[in-house]
PDB file of C-alpha atoms and ligand atoms in Angstrom:
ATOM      1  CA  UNK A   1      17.232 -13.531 -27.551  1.00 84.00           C
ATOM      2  CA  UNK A   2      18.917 -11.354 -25.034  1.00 93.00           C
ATOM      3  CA  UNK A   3      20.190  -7.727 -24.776  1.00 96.00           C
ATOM      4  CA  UNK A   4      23.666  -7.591 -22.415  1.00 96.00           C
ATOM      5  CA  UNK A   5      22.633  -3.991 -22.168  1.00 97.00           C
ATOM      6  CA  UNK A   6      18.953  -4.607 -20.882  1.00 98.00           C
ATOM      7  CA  UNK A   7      18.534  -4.609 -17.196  1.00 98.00           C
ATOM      8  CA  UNK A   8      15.846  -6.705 -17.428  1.00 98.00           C
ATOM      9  CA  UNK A   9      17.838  -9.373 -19.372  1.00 98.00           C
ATOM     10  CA  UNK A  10      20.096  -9.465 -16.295  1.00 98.00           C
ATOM     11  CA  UNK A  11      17.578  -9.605 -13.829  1.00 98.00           C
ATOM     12  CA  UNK A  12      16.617 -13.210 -16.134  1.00 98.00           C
ATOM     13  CA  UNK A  13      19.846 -14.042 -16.428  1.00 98.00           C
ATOM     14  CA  UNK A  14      20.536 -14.011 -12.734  1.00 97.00           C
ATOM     15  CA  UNK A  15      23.213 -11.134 -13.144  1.00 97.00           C
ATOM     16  CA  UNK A  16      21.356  -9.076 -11.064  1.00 97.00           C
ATOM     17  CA  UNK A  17      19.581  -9.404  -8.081  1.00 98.00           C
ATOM     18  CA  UNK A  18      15.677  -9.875  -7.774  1.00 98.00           C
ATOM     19  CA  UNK A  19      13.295 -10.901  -5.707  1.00 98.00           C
ATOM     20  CA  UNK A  20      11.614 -13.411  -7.820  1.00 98.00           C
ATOM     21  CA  UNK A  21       8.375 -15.129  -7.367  1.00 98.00           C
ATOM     22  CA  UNK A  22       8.105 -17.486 -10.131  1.00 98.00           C
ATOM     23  CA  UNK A  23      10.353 -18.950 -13.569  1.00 98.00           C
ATOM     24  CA  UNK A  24       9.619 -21.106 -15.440  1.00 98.00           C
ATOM     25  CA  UNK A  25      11.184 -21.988 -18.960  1.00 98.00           C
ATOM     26  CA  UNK A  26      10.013 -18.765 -20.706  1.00 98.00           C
ATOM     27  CA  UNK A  27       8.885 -15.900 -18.248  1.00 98.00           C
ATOM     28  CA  UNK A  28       9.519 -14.742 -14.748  1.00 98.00           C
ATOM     29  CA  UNK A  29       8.094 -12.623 -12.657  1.00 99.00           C
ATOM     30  CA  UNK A  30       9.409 -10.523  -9.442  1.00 99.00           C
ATOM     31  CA  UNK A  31       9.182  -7.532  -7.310  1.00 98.00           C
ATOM     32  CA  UNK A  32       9.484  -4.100  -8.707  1.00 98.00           C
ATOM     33  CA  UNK A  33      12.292  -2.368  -6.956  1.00 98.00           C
ATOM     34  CA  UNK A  34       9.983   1.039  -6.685  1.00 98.00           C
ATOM     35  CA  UNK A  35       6.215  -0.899  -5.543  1.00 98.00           C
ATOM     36  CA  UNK A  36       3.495   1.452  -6.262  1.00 96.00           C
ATOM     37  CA  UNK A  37       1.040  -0.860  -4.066  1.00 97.00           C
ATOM     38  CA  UNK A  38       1.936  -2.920  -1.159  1.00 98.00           C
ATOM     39  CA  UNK A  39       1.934  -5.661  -3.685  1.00 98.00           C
ATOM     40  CA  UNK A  40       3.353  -4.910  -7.226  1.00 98.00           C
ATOM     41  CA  UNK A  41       5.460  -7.419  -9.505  1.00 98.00           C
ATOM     42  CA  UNK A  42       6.392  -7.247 -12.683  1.00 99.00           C
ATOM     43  CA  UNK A  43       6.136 -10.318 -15.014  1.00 99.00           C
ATOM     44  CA  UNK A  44       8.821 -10.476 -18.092  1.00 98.00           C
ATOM     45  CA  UNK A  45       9.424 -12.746 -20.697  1.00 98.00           C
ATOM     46  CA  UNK A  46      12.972 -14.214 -20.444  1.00 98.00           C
ATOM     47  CA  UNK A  47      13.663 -13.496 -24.366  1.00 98.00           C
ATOM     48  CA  UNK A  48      14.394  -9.865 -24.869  1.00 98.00           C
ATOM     49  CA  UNK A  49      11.142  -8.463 -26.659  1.00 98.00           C
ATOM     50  CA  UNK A  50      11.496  -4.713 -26.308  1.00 98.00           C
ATOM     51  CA  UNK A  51       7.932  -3.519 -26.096  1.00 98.00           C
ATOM     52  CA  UNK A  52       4.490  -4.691 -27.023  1.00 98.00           C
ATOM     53  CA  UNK A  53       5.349  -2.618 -30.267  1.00 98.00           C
ATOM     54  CA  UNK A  54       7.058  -6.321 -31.394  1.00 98.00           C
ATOM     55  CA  UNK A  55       4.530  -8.543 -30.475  1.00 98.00           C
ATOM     56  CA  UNK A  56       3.005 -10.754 -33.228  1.00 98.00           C
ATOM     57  CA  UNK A  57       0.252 -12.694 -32.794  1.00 98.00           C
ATOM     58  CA  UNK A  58       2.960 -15.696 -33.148  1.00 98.00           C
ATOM     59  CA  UNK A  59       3.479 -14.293 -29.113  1.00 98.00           C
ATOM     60  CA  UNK A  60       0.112 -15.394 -28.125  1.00 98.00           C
ATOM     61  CA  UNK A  61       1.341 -18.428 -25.902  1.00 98.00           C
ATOM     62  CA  UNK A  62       3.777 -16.412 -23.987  1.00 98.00           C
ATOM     63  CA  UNK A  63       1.390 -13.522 -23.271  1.00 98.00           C
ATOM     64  CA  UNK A  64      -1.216 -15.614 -22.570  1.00 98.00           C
ATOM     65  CA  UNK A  65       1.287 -17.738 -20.048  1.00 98.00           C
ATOM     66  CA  UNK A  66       2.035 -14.235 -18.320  1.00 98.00           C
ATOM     67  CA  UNK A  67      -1.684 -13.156 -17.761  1.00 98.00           C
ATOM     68  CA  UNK A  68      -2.387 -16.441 -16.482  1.00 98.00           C
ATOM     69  CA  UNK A  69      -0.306 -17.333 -14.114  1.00 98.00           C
ATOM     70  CA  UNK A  70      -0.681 -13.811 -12.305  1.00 98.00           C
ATOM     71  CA  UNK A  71      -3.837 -15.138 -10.298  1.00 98.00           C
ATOM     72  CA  UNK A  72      -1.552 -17.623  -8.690  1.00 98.00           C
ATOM     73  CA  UNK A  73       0.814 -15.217  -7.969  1.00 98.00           C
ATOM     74  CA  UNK A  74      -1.205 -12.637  -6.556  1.00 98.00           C
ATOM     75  CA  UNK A  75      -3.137 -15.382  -4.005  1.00 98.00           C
ATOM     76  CA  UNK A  76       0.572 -16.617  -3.158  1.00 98.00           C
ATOM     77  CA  UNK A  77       1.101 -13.086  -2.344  1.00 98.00           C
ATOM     78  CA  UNK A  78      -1.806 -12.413  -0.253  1.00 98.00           C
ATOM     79  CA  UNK A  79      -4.020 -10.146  -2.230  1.00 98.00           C
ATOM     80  CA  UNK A  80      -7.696 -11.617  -1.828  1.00 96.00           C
ATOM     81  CA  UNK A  81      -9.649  -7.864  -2.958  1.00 97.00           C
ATOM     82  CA  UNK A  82      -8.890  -7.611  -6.750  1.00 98.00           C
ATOM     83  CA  UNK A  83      -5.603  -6.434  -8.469  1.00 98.00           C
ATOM     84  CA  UNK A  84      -5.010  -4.874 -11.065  1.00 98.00           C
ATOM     85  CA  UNK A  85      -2.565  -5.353 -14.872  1.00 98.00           C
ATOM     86  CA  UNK A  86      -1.014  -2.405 -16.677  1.00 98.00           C
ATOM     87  CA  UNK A  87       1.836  -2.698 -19.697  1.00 98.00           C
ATOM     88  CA  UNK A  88       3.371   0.614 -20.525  1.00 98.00           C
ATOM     89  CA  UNK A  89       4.485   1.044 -24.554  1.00 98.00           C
ATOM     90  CA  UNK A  90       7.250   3.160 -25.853  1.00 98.00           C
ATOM     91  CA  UNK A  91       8.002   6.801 -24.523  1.00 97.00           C
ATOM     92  CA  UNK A  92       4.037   7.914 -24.891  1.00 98.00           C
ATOM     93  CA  UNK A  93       2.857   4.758 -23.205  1.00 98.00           C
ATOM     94  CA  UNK A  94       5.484   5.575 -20.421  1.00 97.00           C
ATOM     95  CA  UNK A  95       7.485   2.727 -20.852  1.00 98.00           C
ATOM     96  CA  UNK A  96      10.843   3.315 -19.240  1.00 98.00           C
ATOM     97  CA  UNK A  97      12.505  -0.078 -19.127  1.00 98.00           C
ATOM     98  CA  UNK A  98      12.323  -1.738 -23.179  1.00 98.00           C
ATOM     99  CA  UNK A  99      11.853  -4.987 -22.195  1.00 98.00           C
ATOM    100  CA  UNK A 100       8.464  -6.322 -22.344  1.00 98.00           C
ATOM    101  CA  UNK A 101       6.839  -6.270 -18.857  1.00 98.00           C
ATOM    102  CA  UNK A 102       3.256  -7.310 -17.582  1.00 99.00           C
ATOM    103  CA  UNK A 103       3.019  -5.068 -13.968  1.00 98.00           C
ATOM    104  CA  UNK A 104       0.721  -6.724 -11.451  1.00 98.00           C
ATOM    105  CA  UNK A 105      -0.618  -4.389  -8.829  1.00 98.00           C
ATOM    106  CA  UNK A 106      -2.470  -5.372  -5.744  1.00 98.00           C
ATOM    107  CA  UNK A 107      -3.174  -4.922  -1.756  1.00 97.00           C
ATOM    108  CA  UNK A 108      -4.773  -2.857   0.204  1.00 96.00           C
ATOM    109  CA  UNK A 109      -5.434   1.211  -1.621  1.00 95.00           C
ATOM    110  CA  UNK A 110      -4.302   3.911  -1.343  1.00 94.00           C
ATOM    111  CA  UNK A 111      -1.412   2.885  -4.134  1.00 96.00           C
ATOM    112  CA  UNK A 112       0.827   5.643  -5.276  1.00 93.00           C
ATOM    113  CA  UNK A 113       0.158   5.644  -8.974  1.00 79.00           C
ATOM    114  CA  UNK A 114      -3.577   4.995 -10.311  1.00 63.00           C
TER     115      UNK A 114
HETATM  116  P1  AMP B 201       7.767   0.944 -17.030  1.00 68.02           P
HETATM  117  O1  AMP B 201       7.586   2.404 -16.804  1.00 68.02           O
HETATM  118  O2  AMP B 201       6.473   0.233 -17.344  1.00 68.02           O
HETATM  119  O3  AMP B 201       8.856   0.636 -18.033  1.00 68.02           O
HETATM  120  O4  AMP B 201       8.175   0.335 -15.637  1.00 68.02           O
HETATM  121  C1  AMP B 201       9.461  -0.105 -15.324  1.00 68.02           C
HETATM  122  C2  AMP B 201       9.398  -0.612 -13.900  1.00 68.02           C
HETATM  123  O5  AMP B 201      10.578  -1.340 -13.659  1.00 68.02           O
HETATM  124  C3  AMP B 201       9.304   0.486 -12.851  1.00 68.02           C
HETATM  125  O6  AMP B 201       8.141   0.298 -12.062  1.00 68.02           O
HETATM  126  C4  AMP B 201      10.595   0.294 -12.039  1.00 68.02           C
HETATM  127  O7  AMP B 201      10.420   0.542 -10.660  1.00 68.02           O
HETATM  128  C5  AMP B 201      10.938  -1.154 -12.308  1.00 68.02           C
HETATM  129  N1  AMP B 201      12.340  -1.503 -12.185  1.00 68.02           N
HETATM  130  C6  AMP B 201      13.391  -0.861 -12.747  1.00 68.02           C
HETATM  131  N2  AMP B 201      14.542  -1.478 -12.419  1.00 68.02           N
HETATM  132  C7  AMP B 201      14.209  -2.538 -11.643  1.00 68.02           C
HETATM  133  C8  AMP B 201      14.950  -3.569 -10.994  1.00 68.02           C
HETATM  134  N3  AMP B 201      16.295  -3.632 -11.060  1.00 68.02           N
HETATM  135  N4  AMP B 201      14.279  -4.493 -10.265  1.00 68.02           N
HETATM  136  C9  AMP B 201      12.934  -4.432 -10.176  1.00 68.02           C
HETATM  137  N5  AMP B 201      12.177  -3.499 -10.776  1.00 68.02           N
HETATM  138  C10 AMP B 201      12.802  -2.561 -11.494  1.00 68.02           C
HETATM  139 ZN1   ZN B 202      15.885  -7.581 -22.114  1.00 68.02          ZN
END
């Protein structure tokens, strides 16, 4: 359920500091320590899936939770022109942390990445 060696994991577990925007019982979502846009969070489940590589259609709910409730988040944030969803897989996809992450990317371009 959780890796003590996954930053991530920490970040869930409290161990680490965060700025979170949202938790519920299975996911939570906060802002990425390196933004690439003036708004830019990154939503996790709070099990330890590594990558997208281990996601089962079984996982539907809990994707599904994390796409949906990133409208919310984004308006609570301020962004009101579009945003914007990316998940990085493995070392070709560019994934660098292995815990399962939905980045949410929004405000006013130019962004520093894409
Ligand atoms: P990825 O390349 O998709 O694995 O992206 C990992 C993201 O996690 C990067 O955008 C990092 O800036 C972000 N990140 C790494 N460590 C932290 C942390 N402690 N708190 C918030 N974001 C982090
Ligand atoms: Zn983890």
């Amino acid at each position: 359920m959780s890796d003590p060696n996954c930053i991530f994991c920490k970040i869930v577990a409290g161990q680490i500091p965060a700025k979170k925007v949202y938790e519920d019982d299975q996911i939570v979502a906060f802002h990425d320590i390196h933004p690439w846009a003036p708004v830019h969070i990154l939503i996790v489940p709070k099990q330890h899936v590594p990558s997208m590589v281990e996601v089962t259609e079984a996982d539907a709910p809990l994707l599904g939770r994390m796409m949906a409730v990133s409208p919310r988040l984004m308006r609570e944030l301020g962004v009101t022109n579009g945003f914007r969803h990316v998940v990085n897989t493995g070392r070709d996809g560019g994934q660098e942390v292995m815990h399962l992450h939905l980045h949410v990317f929004g405000g006013p371009r130019p962004w520093l990445k894409g």
